[in-house]
């Protein structure tokens, strides 16, 4: 598959699309950033120009250094055939730094945790604005209703809505700029916030500056999504659109600052300067627009969560889950299990915290962690690509310093609500770690048999043995053996040790996930002409898994080349295609001696696998033509145990025989 087909064209349509897809999260941050900053300032200092200008200066330079420099200029270059995101970045380096999966799953887990909190805080903030005009509106029920609608429409796909997201968010950002300019132009003194000295002095002198930094960080929480959506929007479209978005955001923050400084009698932690700076006649319209923007932002986050899970499944970092594709739009998918879990978590966040002020305490900590992990992976990406140390080390340390400062600021929130995001991220991390470790442990116990002439002769012999009931015309085994001339012992156990599997043709199919996102190619190895085949299918980690369809197409091509006969072998069905059976061999924990620390991981892995979607659905196989067989985890060890038991029995029999001989040598005992 040609990767160039997935390049996103640069143009006005692509730029507007990027505005709708990429910047939903960061675009709704003006709803709560300055409101949260005011809440952290000393009492009666809420409109102090030193504090407000210092805080806004921090916002401006955070957007410049963190979002613009790190993500837009540097990180977006670390693309994987046009795809971005923390797992795509890991896929680029995993061949050299396999252990880096720990860093990747920490970052991915934190990003998913953020996806559970962001919809809650964004929508509840918008609804609170409506409540300020109409106090009778119940905040919690309305917020839950909007969240429910948001998640209920996911199975339908968002193709019809998606085309309007870009236009909607473009109008939103334009409105942000106009609202900001309306307050800024009469009060140009707030432009002093561009001076970084205001930010530095604020951090040094402001009371509880470290806590307020946690609120300031919320202005850039959507930066990670900017990288994740690289494949949907394209590098140039994101870079061009960011120029427009950044100007609109800064103008709005400056406008809010101007209103706060010049309306000291109206400022207190209970008000939201974003809504208060609006003209009275526009406030209802502004609140409705905020709610729509929040809805679009949340939709983008949910779609991003689906993408992360899909990539994690392909990279064997997440259990096999059912993925649906409701539309034909590239990259658009729906994962029911993720949708339900996110909905439940969002609802619990709203019910548990009850207001945007409380939710702010839970917000930011997880995404800071994700950004730190991206920075570390970026360093290894520099190393892999032989970037000079004078470039990679100072750059990495610079961003680690900034993000560590924000992390320390956000960790202050831990006992005030930050624990919620860490608990969610921790739960996701445990699932990812157990799944990956369980698969690796099972792989470590893999043993292989050589597909030599004797082995293949045995397969042919079973195929011709009429005393064995035929199981299928075409028998397919899914294998992970890397060599085309070897096969897992568990498959040999299934073929010969259990009920012998007689078929007319045998296919050993290996599906290999590749680091390139959209790769698709295959190799055919003819082991026995017309009888036994090995097929290697190489899939990029963003290519959908349809094993049965791929094999039907490959087999049809082989028949056209006269390499195989696919017709039924039954005389009454000669015109029909022969029946097929796919066999998935699972290994069970039995007669295995493993380290104490490994056993809980294997048990958890097994439990997760039973609760999640089966391999039948993962490989998109017809369940009516799929057989799942269970064999011992370590076949050879099981056989060794059998030999040991046999020896013990023989020893026991020898002991008994010896006693009998002793009795024969003695005189017959008399009965007392």
C-alpha positions as a printed Julia matrix, in Angstrom:
672×3 Matrix{Float64}:
   0.0     0.0     0.0
   1.42    3.35   -1.0
   1.86    5.68    1.93
   1.59    8.68   -0.31
  -2.08    7.97   -0.64
  -2.45    9.04    2.98
  -0.78   12.43    2.64
  -3.22   15.21    3.45
  -3.35   17.94    0.79
  -2.59   21.49    1.89
  -5.32   24.03    1.24
  -8.09   26.1     2.77
 -10.29   23.02    3.23
  -7.48   21.19    5.05
  -6.74   24.22    7.23
 -10.38   24.65    8.26
 -10.65   20.9     8.88
  -7.56   21.06   11.12
  -9.13   23.9    13.12
 -12.17   21.71   13.77
 -10.33   18.49   14.57
  -7.12   19.55   16.3
  -7.88   22.61   18.39
 -11.11   21.77   20.18
  -9.46   21.18   23.57
  -6.99   24.05   23.48
  -9.68   26.28   21.92
 -12.04   25.94   24.86
  -9.35   26.65   27.48
 -10.27   30.39   27.68
 -13.5    29.21   29.3
 -11.73   28.32   32.54
  -8.01   29.3    32.6
  -8.28   32.88   33.94
 -11.21   31.9    36.13
  -8.99   29.28   37.74
  -6.07   31.74   38.05
  -8.27   34.26   39.91
  -9.32   31.53   42.35
  -5.66   30.96   43.25
  -4.78   34.61   43.89
  -4.72   36.13   47.41
  -8.01   37.56   48.68
  -8.82   41.06   47.36
  -5.91   40.8    44.9
  -8.04   39.3    42.17
  -7.68   42.33   39.86
  -4.12   43.32   40.85
  -2.46   44.28   37.56
   0.9    42.8    38.63
  -0.63   39.38   39.2
  -2.97   39.44   36.18
  -0.34   40.65   33.71
   2.17   38.15   35.14
  -0.29   35.28   34.83
  -1.29   36.22   31.25
   2.41   36.58   30.38
   2.88   33.0    31.64
  -0.01   31.91   29.4
   1.45   33.65   26.33
   4.92   32.17   26.82
   3.54   28.71   27.66
   1.65   28.73   24.35
   4.84   29.93   22.63
   7.38   27.56   24.18
   5.3    24.49   24.9
   2.75   24.44   22.09
   4.49   26.34   19.29
   8.15   25.42   19.79
   7.87   21.89   21.18
   4.88   20.55   19.28
   4.28   22.66   16.15
   7.93   23.24   15.21
   9.81   20.21   16.61
   7.58   17.26   17.52
   5.44   17.32   14.38
   8.58   16.45   12.44
   8.71   13.11   14.28
   6.03   11.62   12.07
   5.63    7.96   11.24
   4.79    8.0     7.52
   2.56   11.01    8.18
   1.08    9.71   11.46
   1.65   11.28   14.88
   0.92   10.65   18.55
   2.82    9.08   21.41
   2.27    5.49   20.19
   3.32    6.35   16.65
   6.46    7.89   18.14
   7.06    4.7    20.13
   6.58    2.62   16.97
   9.43    4.57   15.37
  11.93    3.65   18.1
  10.77    0.31   19.46
  13.14   -1.78   17.31
  16.1    -0.17   19.08
  14.54    0.68   22.47
  12.09   -2.13   23.18
  11.93   -1.29   26.89
  10.58    2.17   25.97
   7.1     0.63   25.87
   6.91    1.47   29.59
   7.28    5.18   28.78
   4.79    4.89   25.92
   2.07    3.22   27.99
   2.49    5.73   30.84
   1.96    8.54   28.33
  -0.92    6.81   26.55
  -2.64    5.97   29.85
  -2.34    9.59   31.0
  -3.71   10.82   27.68
  -6.72    8.5    27.95
  -7.33    9.63   31.54
  -7.37   13.21   30.28
 -10.01   12.13   27.77
 -12.27   11.17   30.68
 -11.87   14.51   32.49
 -11.8    17.06   29.65
 -15.4    16.51   28.44
 -16.65   16.84   32.01
 -14.87   20.14   32.78
 -15.46   21.66   29.33
 -19.2    20.99   29.19
 -19.92   21.82   32.84
 -18.12   25.18   32.43
 -20.25   26.01   29.4
 -23.45   25.04   31.23
 -22.45   27.12   34.27
 -22.35   30.14   31.96
 -25.96   29.47   31.01
 -26.84   29.11   34.67
 -25.44   32.6    35.35
 -28.2    34.0    33.14
 -30.95   31.58   34.08
 -30.36   30.48   37.65
 -33.21   27.95   37.53
 -31.28   25.75   35.06
 -29.93   22.68   36.95
 -26.22   22.44   36.1
 -25.58   18.75   36.83
 -28.63   17.24   35.03
 -28.11   19.41   31.92
 -24.38   18.58   31.82
 -25.13   14.86   32.13
 -27.75   15.13   29.37
 -25.28   16.76   26.96
 -22.6    14.18   27.81
 -25.1    11.35   27.28
 -26.06   12.73   23.84
 -22.38   13.11   22.98
 -21.61    9.45   23.66
 -24.88    8.1    22.26
 -24.2     9.5    18.79
 -20.78    7.8    18.55
 -22.09    4.51   17.04
 -23.63    6.52   14.17
 -20.31    8.03   13.17
 -19.75   11.74   12.82
 -19.38   11.97    9.04
 -22.4    14.26    8.69
 -21.35   16.44   11.64
 -17.62   16.38   10.98
 -17.8    18.58    7.89
 -19.3    21.35   10.03
 -16.79   21.08   12.89
 -14.12   23.07   11.05
 -16.52   25.85   10.1
 -17.98   25.91   13.62
 -14.58   26.14   15.32
 -13.37   28.77   12.83
 -16.36   30.93   13.8
 -15.58   30.2    17.46
 -11.95   31.33   17.23
 -12.94   34.43   15.26
 -15.42   35.25   18.02
 -12.72   34.78   20.66
 -10.53   37.27   18.82
 -13.31   39.85   18.4
 -14.34   39.59   22.06
 -10.73   40.04   23.12
 -10.13   43.0    20.81
 -13.3    44.66   22.08
 -11.75   44.88   25.57
  -8.12   45.17   24.5
  -8.24   48.18   22.16
  -9.37   50.67   24.85
  -6.8    49.2    27.27
  -3.6    48.62   25.33
  -1.58   48.69   28.56
  -2.18   44.93   28.92
   0.09   44.36   25.89
   2.91   44.59   28.44
   2.17   40.91   29.15
   4.23   40.02   26.07
   7.3    40.97   28.12
   8.58   37.66   29.6
   9.87   39.53   32.67
   6.28   39.8    33.88
   6.04   36.0    33.81
   9.38   35.56   35.59
   8.56   38.1    38.31
   5.12   36.54   38.78
   6.62   33.07   39.33
   9.19   34.48   41.79
   7.01   36.9    43.77
   3.39   35.76   43.61
   2.11   33.87   46.69
   1.24   30.27   45.84
   2.7    30.79   42.35
   3.42   27.05   42.11
  -0.29   26.31   42.58
  -1.36   28.98   40.08
   1.03   27.44   37.52
  -1.27   24.42   37.55
  -4.09   26.7    36.35
  -1.83   28.36   33.77
  -0.85   24.94   32.38
  -4.48   24.34   31.35
  -3.97   26.79   28.47
  -1.83   24.19   26.64
  -3.52   20.89   27.58
  -4.66   20.34   23.99
  -1.11   20.4    22.6
  -0.75   16.6    22.83
  -3.9    16.21   20.7
  -2.24   18.48   18.13
   0.46   15.83   17.65
  -1.95   12.89   17.82
  -4.09   14.3    14.99
  -1.16   14.74   12.62
  -2.33   11.84   10.46
  -5.86   13.25   10.17
  -4.91   16.79    9.18
  -1.37   16.91    7.84
   1.71   18.8     9.0
   1.35   21.98    6.94
  -2.37   22.35    7.61
  -1.74   22.14   11.37
   1.14   24.61   11.27
  -0.72   27.17    9.19
  -3.93   26.89   11.22
  -2.01   27.17   14.5
  -0.9    30.69   13.55
  -4.55   31.77   13.32
  -5.6    29.86   16.44
  -2.76   31.18   18.59
  -3.5    34.82   17.68
  -7.19   34.35   18.54
  -6.38   32.71   21.88
  -3.87   35.36   22.96
  -6.24   38.18   21.98
  -8.97   36.63   24.1
  -6.68   36.14   27.12
  -5.53   39.77   26.82
  -9.15   40.92   26.56
 -10.08   39.01   29.72
  -7.05   40.52   31.49
  -8.12   44.03   30.44
 -11.62   43.49   31.76
 -10.34   42.09   35.09
  -7.87   44.94   35.67
 -10.34   47.71   34.79
 -13.38   46.26   36.59
 -11.98   45.51   40.07
 -15.34   45.88   41.83
 -16.91   43.1    39.75
 -14.11   40.55   40.13
 -14.22   37.65   42.58
 -13.64   33.87   42.34
 -17.34   33.19   41.74
 -17.45   34.96   38.35
 -16.09   33.81   35.01
 -14.26   36.67   33.24
 -14.76   34.94   29.9
 -18.52   35.5    30.08
 -18.38   38.75   32.02
 -16.28   40.55   29.39
 -18.96   39.87   26.77
 -21.42   42.67   25.95
 -24.69   42.06   27.8
 -26.68   41.61   24.59
 -24.23   38.96   23.32
 -23.85   36.89   26.48
 -26.6    34.33   25.71
 -25.24   33.86   22.17
 -21.73   33.49   23.59
 -22.84   30.86   26.08
 -24.6    28.86   23.36
 -21.49   29.09   21.17
 -19.35   27.95   24.14
 -21.56   24.9    24.61
 -21.32   24.0    20.9
 -17.53   24.5    20.95
 -17.3    22.32   24.06
 -19.33   19.63   22.28
 -16.99   19.71   19.26
 -13.92   19.66   21.51
 -15.2    16.62   23.36
 -16.0    14.83   20.1
 -12.41   15.32   18.97
 -11.12   13.93   22.29
 -13.34   10.84   22.08
 -12.23   10.17   18.5
  -8.64   10.58   19.69
  -9.22    8.0    22.43
 -10.53    5.53   19.82
  -7.4     6.11   17.72
  -5.06    5.57   20.68
  -6.75    2.29   21.63
  -6.72    1.09   18.02
  -2.97    1.76   17.77
  -2.38    0.15   21.18
  -4.17   -3.01   20.04
  -2.04   -3.18   16.91
   1.16   -2.68   18.94
   0.05   -5.38   21.42
  -0.27   -2.86   24.25
  -4.03   -3.26   24.74
  -6.41   -6.25   24.76
  -8.11   -7.25   21.55
 -11.31   -5.2    21.39
 -14.05   -4.99   18.82
 -13.61   -2.01   16.47
 -16.36   -0.8    14.18
 -16.11    1.53   11.19
 -19.4     3.43   10.88
 -18.28    5.5     7.87
 -15.81    5.32    5.0
 -13.87    8.36    6.23
 -10.19    7.6     6.8
  -9.33    6.96   10.43
 -12.9     7.21   11.71
 -13.78    4.33   13.99
 -15.98    3.4    16.91
 -14.93    1.18   19.81
 -18.0     0.29   21.92
 -16.11   -0.74   25.07
 -14.07    2.49   25.12
 -17.18    4.58   24.45
 -19.07    3.04   27.39
 -16.13    3.34   29.78
 -15.49    6.99   28.87
 -19.17    7.81   29.29
 -19.29    6.22   32.74
 -16.08    7.98   33.82
 -17.25   11.38   32.55
 -20.58   10.98   34.33
 -18.83    9.98   37.55
 -16.55   13.02   37.28
 -19.53   15.36   36.95
 -21.42   13.7    39.82
 -18.36   13.39   42.03
 -16.96   16.91   41.63
 -20.16   18.82   40.89
 -18.63   22.04   39.5
 -15.92   23.33   37.19
 -14.03   24.77   40.19
 -13.75   21.31   41.75
 -12.97   19.64   38.42
 -10.06   22.04   37.85
  -8.32   20.29   40.75
  -8.48   16.99   38.85
  -7.47   18.53   35.54
  -3.96   18.9    34.15
  -2.0    16.36   36.18
  -2.46   13.45   33.77
  -1.73   15.45   30.61
   1.46   16.87   32.17
   2.62   13.3    32.69
   1.81   12.48   29.06
   3.82   15.46   27.84
   6.81   14.42   29.93
   6.71   10.93   28.39
   6.5    12.4    24.88
   9.6    14.5    25.6
  11.55   11.44   26.76
  10.51    9.41   23.71
  11.43   12.37   21.53
  14.96   12.22   22.93
  15.28    8.54   21.96
  13.9     9.45   18.53
  16.73   12.0    18.21
  19.23    9.32   19.23
  17.84    6.82   16.72
  18.14    9.39   13.95
  21.69   10.33   15.0
  20.89   13.91   15.95
  23.96   15.56   17.51
  24.07   15.62   21.32
  24.58   19.39   21.37
  21.1    19.63   19.84
  19.15   16.8    21.47
  20.38   17.01   25.08
  19.84   20.77   25.73
  16.5    20.71   23.91
  15.26   17.72   25.9
  16.45   19.2    29.21
  14.78   22.52   28.35
  11.35   20.95   27.83
  11.79   18.53   30.73
  12.48   21.52   32.98
   9.34   23.35   31.86
   7.12   20.27   32.07
   8.6    19.17   35.4
   7.73   22.6    36.78
   4.14   22.2    35.58
   4.07   18.65   36.95
   5.17   19.86   40.4
   2.5    22.57   40.19
  -0.19   20.07   39.24
   0.87   17.51   41.85
  -0.23   20.08   44.45
  -3.75   19.29   43.27
  -3.41   15.6    44.03
  -5.41   15.47   47.26
  -7.88   18.07   45.98
  -8.95   15.96   43.02
  -5.83   15.16   41.04
  -5.95   11.65   42.46
  -8.94   10.96   40.18
  -6.92   11.37   36.98
  -3.98    9.42   38.42
  -6.28    6.57   39.48
  -7.78    6.38   35.99
  -4.35    6.56   34.35
  -3.01    3.97   36.82
  -5.85    1.56   36.05
  -5.23    1.91   32.3
  -1.48    1.47   32.82
  -2.01   -1.77   34.78
  -4.14   -3.19   31.97
  -1.56   -2.21   29.34
   1.39   -3.49   31.36
  -0.28   -6.79   32.28
  -1.4    -7.36   28.69
   2.0    -6.66   27.19
   3.87   -8.58   29.9
   1.5   -11.55   29.69
   1.99  -11.81   25.94
   5.77  -11.55   26.32
   5.81  -14.22   29.05
   3.8   -16.58   26.89
   6.08  -15.8    23.98
   9.09  -16.64   26.15
   7.63  -20.12   26.66
   7.12  -20.61   22.94
   8.81  -23.69   21.54
   9.02  -24.41   17.84
   9.15  -27.42   15.55
  11.05  -27.44   12.31
   8.95  -27.71    9.16
  11.43  -30.17    7.66
  10.73  -32.95    5.2
   9.76  -35.44    7.94
   7.29  -32.98    9.51
   5.73  -32.12    6.15
   5.54  -35.81    5.24
   3.6   -36.37    8.46
   1.1   -33.64    7.46
   0.69  -35.2     4.0
   0.23  -38.63    5.6
  -2.57  -37.35    7.85
  -4.15  -35.61    4.85
  -4.31  -38.94    2.97
  -5.39  -41.03    5.96
  -9.01  -41.96    5.2
  -9.41  -43.48    8.68
  -9.28  -39.95   10.1
 -12.43  -37.9     9.69
 -11.8   -34.87    7.48
 -12.19  -31.63    9.4
 -12.15  -29.19    6.44
 -11.09  -28.76    2.84
  -8.85  -25.84    3.76
  -7.38  -25.71    7.27
  -5.85  -22.43    8.45
  -3.62  -21.98   11.5
  -2.67  -18.51   12.74
   1.0   -18.6    13.69
   3.52  -16.15   15.18
   6.61  -18.1    14.13
   9.03  -15.69   12.44
  10.76  -18.29   10.3
   8.71  -19.63    7.37
  10.21  -23.08    8.06
   9.16  -23.43   11.7
   5.9   -23.71   13.58
   4.9   -23.41   17.22
   4.84  -26.65   19.19
   1.3   -25.79   20.28
   0.16  -26.08   16.65
   1.93  -29.45   16.31
   0.13  -30.52   19.48
  -3.17  -29.51   17.9
  -2.37  -31.2    14.59
  -1.16  -34.55   15.88
  -1.5   -35.01   19.66
  -5.13  -34.01   19.97
  -7.62  -35.34   17.46
  -5.61  -35.4    14.17
  -6.61  -32.67   11.77
  -7.17  -34.07    8.3
  -7.66  -31.56    5.48
  -6.92  -31.23    1.77
  -4.79  -28.1     2.12
  -2.98  -26.66    5.14
  -2.27  -22.95    5.53
   0.0   -21.44    8.18
  -0.79  -17.73    8.28
   1.42  -15.18   10.07
   0.1   -11.63   10.46
   2.91   -9.26   11.34
   2.25   -5.75   12.63
   4.75   -3.35   11.11
   5.99    0.01   12.37
   4.82    1.8     9.22
   1.18    2.89    9.64
  -0.28    1.9     6.26
   1.92   -0.9     4.97
   0.27   -3.91    3.34
   2.12   -6.68    1.55
   2.46  -10.46    1.75
   4.79  -13.35    0.91
   3.86  -16.88   -0.11
   6.01  -19.89    0.79
   5.03  -23.17   -0.89
   6.07  -25.93    1.52
   4.33  -28.81   -0.29
   2.93  -28.05   -3.76
  -0.87  -27.83   -3.76
  -0.92  -29.04   -0.15
   0.93  -26.95    2.49
   1.51  -23.18    2.39
   2.99  -20.5     4.61
   1.57  -16.96    4.14
   3.18  -13.89    5.72
   0.9   -10.84    5.78
   2.57   -7.57    6.79
   0.12   -4.96    8.09
   0.85   -1.42    9.21
  -0.38   -0.6    12.7
  -3.2     1.55   11.28
  -4.41   -1.01    8.73
  -7.62   -2.78    9.72
  -7.43   -6.45   10.68
  -9.51   -8.59    8.32
  -7.54  -11.86    8.25
 -10.21  -13.97    6.57
 -10.85  -11.48    3.77
  -7.13  -11.05    3.15
  -6.67  -14.83    2.9
  -9.6   -15.22    0.52
  -8.09  -12.62   -1.8
  -4.58  -14.09   -1.57
  -5.86  -17.65   -2.14
  -7.89  -16.5    -5.16
  -4.78  -14.92   -6.65
  -2.85  -18.13   -6.01
  -5.56  -20.16   -7.77
  -5.34  -17.85  -10.78
  -1.62  -18.61  -10.87
  -2.44  -22.35  -10.61
  -0.66  -22.73   -7.28
  -3.66  -24.19   -5.45
  -7.09  -25.64   -6.09
  -9.83  -23.98   -4.04
 -12.73  -26.1    -5.34
 -14.58  -28.42   -3.02
 -13.28  -32.0    -2.95
 -16.76  -33.42   -2.4
 -18.01  -34.95   -5.67
 -21.5   -33.45   -5.28
 -20.1   -29.92   -4.72
 -17.35  -29.68   -7.34
 -18.6   -26.31   -8.56
 -18.45  -24.82   -5.06
 -15.48  -23.4    -3.23
 -14.15  -25.72   -0.57
 -15.05  -25.13    3.05
 -12.5   -23.46    5.35
 -11.74  -23.79    9.04
  -9.56  -21.41   11.05
  -7.92  -22.85   14.15
  -6.74  -20.62   17.02
  -4.64  -22.48   19.56
  -4.72  -21.06   23.09
  -2.34  -22.11   25.84
  -3.51  -22.65   29.39
  -1.64  -22.27   32.69
  -0.92  -25.87   33.65
   2.23  -27.65   34.83
   4.28  -24.45   34.53
   6.93  -23.38   37.01
   7.4   -19.59   36.76
   8.71  -16.85   39.01
   6.4   -15.67   41.78
   6.16  -12.14   40.35
   5.26  -13.46   36.89
   2.29  -15.55   37.95
   0.0   -12.61   38.9
   0.78  -10.99   35.55
  -0.16  -14.16   33.67
  -3.32  -14.61   35.75
  -4.32  -10.97   35.14
  -3.51  -11.32   31.45
  -5.67  -14.45   31.2
  -8.54  -12.75   33.06
  -8.37   -9.67   30.8
  -8.33  -11.87   27.71
 -11.43  -13.75   28.81
 -13.3   -10.54   29.55
 -12.31   -8.78   26.33
 -13.04   -9.56   22.71
 -11.81  -12.95   21.52
  -9.18  -13.53   18.85
 -12.02  -14.54   16.55
 -13.29  -10.97   16.56
  -9.81   -9.49   16.71
  -8.83  -11.21   13.44
 -12.33  -10.66   12.0
 -12.97  -14.36   11.51
 -16.35  -15.97   10.94
 -17.12  -17.59   14.32
 -19.05  -20.39   12.59
 -15.88  -21.45   10.75
 -13.41  -20.93   13.6
 -12.21  -23.52   16.11
 -10.51  -22.53   19.36
  -8.39  -25.26   20.95
  -6.61  -25.29   24.3
  -3.22  -26.88   24.92
  -0.77  -26.71   27.87
   1.31  -23.53   28.03
   4.55  -25.49   27.74
   4.03  -28.67   25.78
   7.59  -29.99   26.15
   7.6   -29.38   29.89
   4.28  -31.17   30.15
   5.81  -34.14   28.33
   8.85  -34.05   30.63
   6.53  -34.11   33.63
   4.83  -37.15   32.11
   8.21  -38.9    31.81
   8.98  -38.07   35.44
   5.66  -39.5    36.56
   6.26  -42.62   34.48
   9.66  -43.12   36.12
   8.14  -42.73   39.58
   5.51  -45.35   38.8
   8.13  -47.76   37.45
  10.23  -47.25   40.58
   7.18  -47.91   42.72
   6.48  -51.17   40.83
  10.1   -52.29   41.23
   9.82  -51.75   44.97
   6.72  -53.9    45.13
   8.34  -56.62   43.02
  11.35  -56.67   45.34
   9.13  -57.19   48.36
   7.38  -60.08   46.64
  10.74  -61.77   45.94
  11.71  -61.37   49.59
   8.5   -63.06   50.62
   9.15  -65.93   48.18
  12.58  -66.52   49.71
  11.17  -66.76   53.19
   9.28  -69.73   54.53
   5.54  -69.44   54.39
   4.41  -67.67   57.51
   2.18  -69.6    59.82
  -1.15  -68.28   60.87
  -1.1   -67.31   64.51
